[in-house]
XYZ file of C-alpha atoms in Angstrom:
305
model
C 15.235 27.233 38.068
C 14.007 24.389 40.273
C 10.742 24.249 38.346
C 12.638 24.145 35.048
C 14.780 21.234 36.257
C 11.683 19.348 37.427
C 10.068 19.791 34.017
C 13.194 18.540 32.267
C 13.489 15.552 34.631
C 9.816 14.585 34.276
C 9.900 14.903 30.510
C 12.974 12.670 30.221
C 11.486 10.003 32.453
C 8.204 10.088 30.491
C 10.094 9.665 27.238
C 12.102 6.837 28.866
C 8.956 4.948 29.870
C 7.028 5.471 26.634
C 10.130 4.843 24.569
C 10.789 1.511 26.284
C 7.177 0.463 25.674
C 7.010 1.552 22.020
C 10.428 0.172 21.085
C 9.770 -3.156 22.841
C 6.607 -3.529 20.721
C 8.577 -2.511 17.589
C 11.294 -5.105 18.330
C 8.608 -7.749 18.741
C 6.994 -6.880 15.386
C 10.208 -6.658 13.375
C 12.028 -9.587 14.983
C 9.155 -12.016 15.615
C 6.241 -11.191 13.310
C 8.084 -10.457 10.031
C 9.667 -13.490 8.368
C 11.369 -11.872 5.393
C 14.485 -9.687 5.702
C 14.143 -6.568 3.547
C 16.160 -3.411 3.186
C 13.550 -1.468 5.175
C 13.607 -4.043 7.975
C 17.395 -3.760 8.244
C 17.248 0.030 8.463
C 14.354 0.049 10.923
C 16.138 -2.331 13.294
C 19.228 -0.113 13.182
C 16.992 2.873 13.936
C 15.526 1.012 16.924
C 19.039 0.375 18.214
C 19.797 4.079 17.931
C 16.624 4.944 19.829
C 17.567 2.484 22.578
C 20.911 4.290 22.940
C 19.010 7.491 23.703
C 16.687 5.731 26.149
C 19.678 4.323 28.004
C 21.096 7.820 28.653
C 17.891 9.627 29.632
C 17.845 8.639 33.342
C 21.501 9.749 33.701
C 20.789 12.977 31.799
C 17.843 13.728 34.094
C 19.983 13.031 37.177
C 22.788 15.277 35.958
C 20.461 18.254 35.549
C 19.669 18.143 39.266
C 23.116 17.259 40.632
C 25.612 18.953 38.267
C 27.786 15.904 37.625
C 31.432 16.542 36.751
C 32.549 16.093 33.157
C 34.662 12.988 33.752
C 35.173 9.930 31.522
C 31.844 8.375 32.534
C 30.068 11.568 31.618
C 31.846 11.734 28.267
C 30.809 8.153 27.500
C 27.151 8.955 28.277
C 27.272 12.131 26.216
C 28.789 10.178 23.348
C 26.025 7.545 23.490
C 23.372 10.265 23.588
C 24.683 12.159 20.558
C 25.490 8.954 18.645
C 21.788 8.154 18.847
C 20.776 11.559 17.538
C 23.061 11.581 14.517
C 22.779 7.848 13.824
C 19.011 8.313 13.683
C 19.415 11.223 11.286
C 21.707 9.343 8.964
C 19.688 6.109 9.035
C 16.442 7.962 8.305
C 18.204 9.742 5.441
C 19.653 6.582 3.914
C 16.233 4.948 4.195
C 14.812 7.816 2.115
C 17.624 7.358 -0.438
C 16.844 3.630 -0.576
C 13.167 4.360 -1.239
C 14.151 6.907 -3.908
C 16.308 4.364 -5.762
C 13.648 1.673 -5.517
C 10.857 3.858 -6.888
C 12.661 6.156 -9.348
C 14.981 3.452 -10.749
C 12.851 0.326 -10.287
C 14.721 -2.051 -12.600
C 18.233 -0.961 -11.595
C 17.292 -1.217 -7.917
C 17.072 -4.985 -8.225
C 20.876 -5.094 -8.368
C 21.571 -1.951 -6.341
C 19.465 -2.945 -3.314
C 19.625 -5.965 -1.024
C 19.346 -6.631 2.714
C 23.074 -7.402 2.832
C 23.965 -4.065 1.191
C 21.611 -2.312 3.594
C 23.424 -3.970 6.528
C 26.835 -2.942 5.185
C 25.640 0.644 4.617
C 24.217 0.758 8.158
C 27.484 -0.517 9.587
C 29.433 2.158 7.714
C 27.101 4.874 9.026
C 27.511 3.632 12.616
C 31.319 3.692 12.284
C 31.191 7.205 10.772
C 28.930 8.646 13.486
C 30.760 6.925 16.359
C 34.152 8.173 15.092
C 33.060 11.790 14.727
C 31.139 11.930 18.006
C 34.003 10.360 19.997
C 36.474 12.799 18.376
C 34.223 15.713 19.328
C 33.932 14.458 22.922
C 37.731 14.184 23.226
C 38.164 17.771 21.947
C 35.460 18.997 24.327
C 37.211 17.309 27.269
C 40.506 18.998 26.384
C 38.769 22.377 26.384
C 37.089 21.474 29.741
C 33.878 23.336 29.061
C 30.799 23.073 31.306
C 29.554 20.167 33.345
C 27.969 16.896 32.248
C 25.371 17.465 29.492
C 25.701 21.237 29.925
C 27.696 24.115 28.414
C 28.250 27.129 30.625
C 31.153 28.622 28.671
C 30.423 31.508 26.310
C 33.162 30.373 23.935
C 31.606 29.464 20.522
C 31.459 25.717 19.924
C 32.667 25.098 16.393
C 32.033 21.375 16.853
C 28.330 21.950 17.520
C 28.122 24.161 14.401
C 29.848 21.515 12.273
C 27.559 18.773 13.568
C 24.453 20.876 12.838
C 25.517 21.523 9.273
C 27.009 18.119 8.390
C 24.892 16.070 10.749
C 21.490 17.589 10.042
C 21.111 20.255 7.341
C 22.877 18.271 4.607
C 20.866 15.119 5.419
C 17.731 17.334 5.547
C 18.351 18.497 1.955
C 18.890 14.898 0.801
C 15.825 13.555 2.635
C 13.582 16.385 1.412
C 14.654 15.915 -2.190
C 14.114 12.137 -2.088
C 10.778 12.359 -0.298
C 9.384 15.054 -2.640
C 10.420 13.104 -5.708
C 8.848 9.895 -4.333
C 5.578 11.698 -3.574
C 5.544 13.213 -7.110
C 6.117 9.766 -8.622
C 3.346 8.189 -6.546
C 0.909 10.997 -7.343
C 1.584 10.691 -11.110
C 1.241 6.901 -11.138
C -1.842 5.668 -13.003
C -4.195 3.828 -10.625
C -5.737 0.670 -12.032
C -8.265 0.018 -9.251
C -9.571 1.619 -6.039
C -7.567 -0.723 -3.808
C -4.310 0.194 -5.503
C -5.198 3.876 -5.258
C -5.808 3.449 -1.529
C -2.425 1.719 -1.061
C -0.604 4.463 -2.926
C -2.342 7.131 -0.887
C -1.261 5.374 2.293
C 2.313 5.221 0.982
C 2.221 8.979 0.366
C 0.994 9.544 3.892
C 3.824 7.431 5.339
C 6.543 9.231 3.328
C 5.070 12.601 4.325
C 4.751 11.576 7.983
C 8.350 10.353 8.125
C 9.623 13.632 6.689
C 7.435 15.614 9.105
C 8.709 13.639 12.131
C 12.297 14.209 10.977
C 11.820 17.967 10.652
C 9.782 18.406 13.838
C 12.211 16.419 15.970
C 15.571 17.622 14.703
C 15.163 21.059 13.131
C 14.563 23.082 16.351
C 17.557 21.679 18.240
C 19.913 22.280 15.330
C 18.602 25.799 14.885
C 19.248 26.188 18.635
C 22.890 25.140 18.229
C 23.374 27.679 15.452
C 21.699 30.409 17.460
C 23.874 29.569 20.461
C 26.994 29.725 18.267
C 25.988 33.170 16.938
C 25.140 34.422 20.436
C 28.465 33.223 21.840
C 30.350 34.703 18.876
C 28.837 38.174 19.220
C 29.321 38.480 23.006
C 25.764 39.570 23.668
C 24.179 40.134 27.060
C 23.560 37.456 29.671
C 19.787 37.708 29.171
C 20.137 36.847 25.472
C 22.428 33.910 26.307
C 19.881 32.712 28.903
C 16.976 32.855 26.437
C 19.101 31.001 23.898
C 19.804 28.289 26.463
C 16.099 27.971 27.321
C 15.255 27.551 23.647
C 18.002 24.972 23.174
C 16.882 22.931 26.201
C 13.280 23.025 24.966
C 14.387 21.973 21.494
C 16.380 19.086 23.015
C 13.228 17.829 24.741
C 11.449 17.924 21.342
C 14.347 15.994 19.780
C 14.012 13.333 22.493
C 10.448 12.612 21.305
C 12.059 10.991 18.270
C 12.529 7.723 20.189
C 8.740 7.481 20.576
C 7.653 8.856 17.219
C 9.983 6.517 15.318
C 8.281 3.524 16.929
C 4.882 4.766 15.705
C 6.304 4.993 12.173
C 7.530 1.389 12.472
C 3.948 0.288 12.973
C 2.740 1.887 9.737
C 5.706 0.536 7.787
C 5.057 -3.020 8.897
C 1.264 -2.879 8.563
C 0.538 -0.979 5.358
C 3.400 -2.233 3.242
C 2.976 -5.865 4.248
C -0.562 -5.414 2.922
C 0.698 -3.803 -0.288
C 3.272 -6.546 -0.896
C 0.779 -9.359 -0.375
C -1.203 -8.439 -3.493
C 1.809 -8.271 -5.815
C 3.754 -10.889 -7.798
C 7.030 -12.271 -6.434
C 10.328 -10.715 -7.444
C 11.163 -13.511 -9.895
C 8.086 -12.770 -11.949
C 8.923 -9.080 -12.051
C 12.072 -9.839 -14.063
C 9.917 -11.302 -16.899
C 7.639 -8.301 -17.189
C 7.992 -5.399 -19.545
C 9.831 -2.344 -18.264
C 6.639 -0.382 -17.739
C 4.878 -3.163 -15.874
C 7.946 -3.881 -13.745
C 8.199 -0.265 -12.720
C 4.539 -0.111 -11.743
C 4.842 -3.281 -9.654
C 8.054 -2.122 -8.003
C 6.370 1.165 -7.171
C 3.948 -0.651 -4.931
C 6.205 -3.511 -3.882
C 8.895 -1.364 -2.263
C 8.568 -0.914 1.495
C 8.413 2.753 2.404
């Protein structure tokens, strides 16, 4: 037990240090090196804010695992910030995939459907939605008085955790997978006019695939863990089964925490490769004067993935 707590504490502090470093570099790139505000830039900055929320809670979460802090109002606030990061990240990554899908599959219509301002409004709505639901869940958890800070020792099934896993992850997973697969198909089918364009499209495919892989690797295990824990608690199985379920859930939570570092790596590719792709293309005003086919081909490369 002591060894397990040490591993959890060390992993959280490592994520905290690396996350601070990576996100500081990402903030510098997106806020100081990029001059033009785009939809992708708006979403990426919101994603960085969500990652910083997680980083803020990690030292407290590590401390609570060793000292069993009571579930008071301070604890509830920290729990809320922690889970707001997780589900805000999920929703922002999903809406970014939807934005890419619209830009690539409906290139001409996207000129009116997409804008940095609309991306900011959409991000604000998602923040309000996630904050409202997480705070409501924390209030209900407090009333039921289950467990200690960042822990659940009760064997009563948590319907809130089940609802968050379905609505907060599996539905976004379906949306993100559909959008990403359609984007990849569109990019693969696109006729390449020269080797440089082919290279850029291949890089775009890698970025879309990598973003989807990071999403699944980070968030799928922990949400499967919540569903398994709900089933275990509902069937009143033995203590050994509950213990193994808890071990899996804690391990999956550590994997989910890597999101704050992996996101920052994705930021780098977004800023580097798609700045390069945009630099070789005509400006937006000239796109409007092109034929439909030419405009769609240009938009296919011009959009930031």
